[in-house]
Coordinates of C-alpha atoms in Angstrom, one line a residue:
X1 CA 20.5 12.3 20.3
X2 CA 20.3 14.0 22.7
X3 CA 16.9 16.4 23.6
X4 CA 17.0 19.8 21.8
X5 CA 18.1 22.5 23.8
X6 CA 15.5 24.9 23.1
X7 CA 12.8 23.9 25.5
X8 CA 13.0 26.4 28.4
X9 CA 11.5 25.9 31.3
X10 CA 10.3 29.1 32.3
X11 CA 7.3 28.2 29.7
X12 CA 8.5 31.2 27.4
X13 CA 9.0 30.4 23.4
X14 CA 11.4 28.3 21.7
X15 CA 13.7 29.1 19.3
X16 CA 11.3 30.9 16.2
X17 CA 11.9 28.9 13.2
X18 CA 9.6 30.7 10.1
X19 CA 8.5 28.9 7.5
X20 CA 8.4 25.4 6.6
X21 CA 12.4 23.5 7.2
X22 CA 13.9 20.2 6.2
X23 CA 14.4 17.4 8.6
X24 CA 15.2 13.7 8.8
X25 CA 13.9 11.2 10.8
X26 CA 15.8 10.0 14.0
X27 CA 13.8 8.3 15.3
X28 CA 9.3 6.4 15.0
X29 CA 9.1 4.8 17.5
X30 CA 7.0 7.3 19.8
X31 CA 6.5 5.4 23.4
X32 CA 3.4 7.7 23.8
X33 CA 1.7 4.8 20.6
X34 CA 0.3 8.7 19.6
X35 CA 2.6 8.0 15.4
X36 CA 5.2 10.7 15.9
X37 CA 8.6 11.0 15.0
X38 CA 11.6 12.7 16.4
X39 CA 13.7 14.9 13.4
X40 CA 17.4 16.2 13.2
X41 CA 17.7 19.0 11.4
X42 CA 20.9 20.0 8.4
X43 CA 21.4 23.4 10.3
X44 CA 21.8 22.6 13.7
X45 CA 24.2 20.0 15.4
X46 CA 23.9 16.3 14.7
X47 CA 22.8 15.0 18.4
X48 CA 20.4 18.0 18.7
X49 CA 17.3 15.9 18.7
X50 CA 13.7 18.1 17.9
X51 CA 11.2 17.3 20.3
X52 CA 8.6 14.4 19.0
X53 CA 6.6 15.9 16.6
X54 CA 3.4 15.0 14.7
X55 CA 2.5 13.5 11.4
X56 CA 0.2 15.6 9.0
X57 CA -1.6 12.6 7.5
X58 CA -4.4 12.8 4.6
X59 CA -6.8 11.8 8.1
X60 CA -6.8 11.2 11.3
X61 CA -9.8 9.7 14.4
X62 CA -10.6 7.2 17.0
X63 CA -8.3 3.9 16.0
X64 CA -8.9 5.2 12.6
X65 CA -6.4 7.0 9.9
X66 CA -4.1 6.7 6.8
X67 CA -0.9 5.4 8.9
X68 CA 2.1 5.7 6.7
X69 CA 5.2 6.4 9.2
X70 CA 8.2 7.2 7.7
X71 CA 11.4 5.3 8.4
X72 CA 14.6 6.1 10.0
X73 CA 16.4 8.1 7.6
X74 CA 13.5 9.5 5.8
X75 CA 13.2 13.5 4.6
X76 CA 10.3 14.9 5.7
X77 CA 9.1 18.7 5.6
X78 CA 8.7 20.2 8.9
X79 CA 6.3 23.5 9.5
X80 CA 6.6 24.4 13.8
X81 CA 3.3 25.8 15.4
X82 CA 3.8 29.9 16.1
X83 CA 7.1 29.1 13.9
X84 CA 8.0 28.0 18.4
X85 CA 11.0 24.7 17.5
X86 CA 9.7 23.8 20.2
X87 CA 6.2 21.9 18.5
X88 CA 7.3 20.4 15.1
X89 CA 5.0 18.9 12.6
X90 CA 5.5 16.4 9.6
X91 CA 3.9 17.4 6.8
X92 CA 5.1 15.7 4.1
X93 CA 8.1 13.3 3.1
X94 CA 10.0 14.4 0.5
X95 CA 12.7 12.8 -2.4
X96 CA 15.8 13.6 -3.3
X97 CA 18.9 13.0 -5.2
X98 CA 19.7 9.1 -3.3
X99 CA 15.9 8.5 -2.7
X100 CA 14.0 8.5 -5.7
X101 CA 10.8 7.7 -5.9
X102 CA 9.3 4.3 -7.5
X103 CA 7.1 6.3 -10.5
X104 CA 9.6 8.3 -13.0
X105 CA 6.7 9.6 -15.2
X106 CA 9.2 9.7 -18.0
X107 CA 6.3 8.7 -20.9
X108 CA 5.6 12.4 -19.4
X109 CA 1.6 11.2 -19.1
X110 CA 1.2 11.2 -15.4
X111 CA -1.3 7.6 -15.1
X112 CA 0.4 6.1 -12.9
X113 CA -0.5 6.8 -9.0
X114 CA 1.6 4.0 -6.6
X115 CA 2.2 2.8 -3.1
X116 CA 4.7 1.1 -2.6
X117 CA 6.5 0.0 0.6
X118 CA 10.0 -1.1 2.5
X119 CA 9.8 -5.2 1.0
X120 CA 7.9 -4.4 -2.6
X121 CA 4.6 -4.3 -2.3
X122 CA 3.0 -2.4 -4.3
X123 CA -0.8 -0.9 -4.8
X124 CA -0.9 1.4 -9.0
X125 CA -3.4 3.3 -10.0
X126 CA -3.0 3.3 -14.0
X127 CA -5.7 5.8 -15.7
X128 CA -3.6 4.5 -18.7
X129 CA -7.0 4.3 -22.2
X130 CA -8.9 7.3 -19.7
X131 CA -10.5 3.5 -17.6
X132 CA -7.0 1.7 -17.0
X133 CA -6.6 -0.4 -13.8
X134 CA -5.8 -1.7 -9.8
X135 CA -3.2 -3.9 -9.3
X136 CA -2.2 -5.0 -6.1
X137 CA 1.1 -6.9 -6.1
X138 CA 2.8 -8.8 -2.5
X139 CA 6.5 -8.8 -3.0
X140 CA 7.4 -12.2 -4.1
X141 CA 4.8 -11.6 -7.1
X142 CA 0.7 -12.7 -6.0
X143 CA -1.2 -10.4 -7.9
X144 CA -4.8 -8.9 -7.5
X145 CA -5.7 -6.3 -11.2
X146 CA -9.6 -4.9 -11.4
X147 CA -9.2 -3.8 -15.7
X148 CA -11.4 -1.1 -16.3
X149 CA -10.3 -1.3 -20.2
X150 CA -12.5 -0.8 -22.7
X151 CA -13.5 -4.1 -23.7
X152 CA -11.6 -5.9 -21.3
X153 CA -13.5 -5.1 -18.0
X154 CA -11.8 -8.0 -15.9
X155 CA -10.8 -9.1 -11.9
X156 CA -7.9 -10.9 -11.9
X157 CA -6.1 -13.2 -8.9
X158 CA -2.8 -15.2 -10.3
X159 CA -0.2 -16.2 -7.6
X160 CA 4.0 -15.3 -8.1
X161 CA 3.4 -17.9 -10.7
X162 CA 1.1 -18.0 -13.3
X163 CA -0.4 -21.0 -13.1
X164 CA -3.4 -21.3 -10.3
X165 CA -5.5 -18.5 -11.5
X166 CA -8.9 -17.2 -11.0
X167 CA -10.2 -14.6 -13.7
X168 CA -13.7 -12.3 -13.5
X169 CA -14.6 -11.7 -17.4
X170 CA -16.9 -8.8 -17.9
X171 CA -17.5 -8.7 -21.7
X172 CA -17.8 -12.1 -22.2
X173 CA -19.4 -12.6 -18.1
X174 CA -18.0 -15.8 -17.6
X175 CA -15.7 -17.3 -14.9
X176 CA -12.3 -18.7 -15.4
X177 CA -10.5 -20.2 -12.3
X178 CA -6.7 -22.8 -13.5
X179 CA -4.9 -24.1 -11.4
X180 CA -1.2 -25.3 -12.6
X181 CA -1.2 -29.0 -10.8
X182 CA -4.7 -29.5 -8.8
X183 CA -7.7 -27.6 -8.3
X184 CA -10.3 -28.5 -5.1
X185 CA -13.4 -28.0 -3.8
X186 CA -14.5 -28.9 -0.7
X187 CA -18.0 -28.3 1.9
X188 CA -20.5 -31.2 3.5
X189 CA -22.7 -29.9 0.1
X190 CA -22.2 -29.0 -3.1
X191 CA -23.8 -28.0 -6.0
X192 CA -22.9 -27.7 -9.6
X193 CA -26.1 -26.8 -12.0
X194 CA -25.8 -26.2 -15.7
X195 CA -29.3 -24.5 -16.5
X196 CA -28.0 -24.2 -20.9
X197 CA -25.8 -27.6 -19.8
X198 CA -22.9 -29.5 -18.4
X199 CA -19.6 -31.2 -19.2
X200 CA -17.5 -33.4 -17.6
X201 CA -14.2 -34.1 -19.8
X202 CA -11.5 -36.2 -19.2
X203 CA -7.9 -36.9 -20.3
X204 CA -7.1 -39.6 -18.1
X205 CA -10.0 -41.3 -16.4
X206 CA -13.1 -40.1 -15.4
X207 CA -14.4 -41.3 -11.7
X208 CA -17.8 -40.7 -9.8
X209 CA -18.2 -42.4 -6.6
X210 CA -20.2 -42.3 -3.2
X211 CA -22.1 -44.1 -1.5
X212 CA -24.6 -44.0 -3.1
X213 CA -24.8 -42.6 -6.8
X214 CA -28.3 -41.7 -9.0
X215 CA -28.5 -40.8 -12.8
X216 CA -31.3 -38.7 -13.8

């Protein structure tokens, strides 16, 4: 696309645009690494591309901040510094009839806040039942769940098969580790202690092996 023809080589203002406008992202590969994007506007010719537009984000600073760059063809809301079309700023992203949100609030309770990536990674804040839960899920189905539901306060880490999991149960004050096939613990020194009792049990062969075995 061509550069916007609003550039005024004499240093004056470009075309004036009051208020905000809807834009379509055409380029998100900023050559200066500033997190800017280029835009096209429905009310301008298709090959008329904007100047680089800076992103308005919740937090920004030296090597820190929130980084959510829109995709090419995403619809965004654009403002212009002093109404000058040569100085666009992306204020936020927009859903529309073609691009729908990853959550619908179909029950009207508005309990869920969600971050859903292009490939399907998902971070969900669920405020249902007042306490709710926080869940991180990978695109393949691995999950980390922090459940604050009353009477069921747990932290659960589970792989996509559901057969390998670690559960921290704050209500029962217990820790459970489960594996569908094999559980290995390796370290230069391993200590297992039970203040009350310690139980070793196997439905098959139980093997205890060491250069020196002490039973006291």
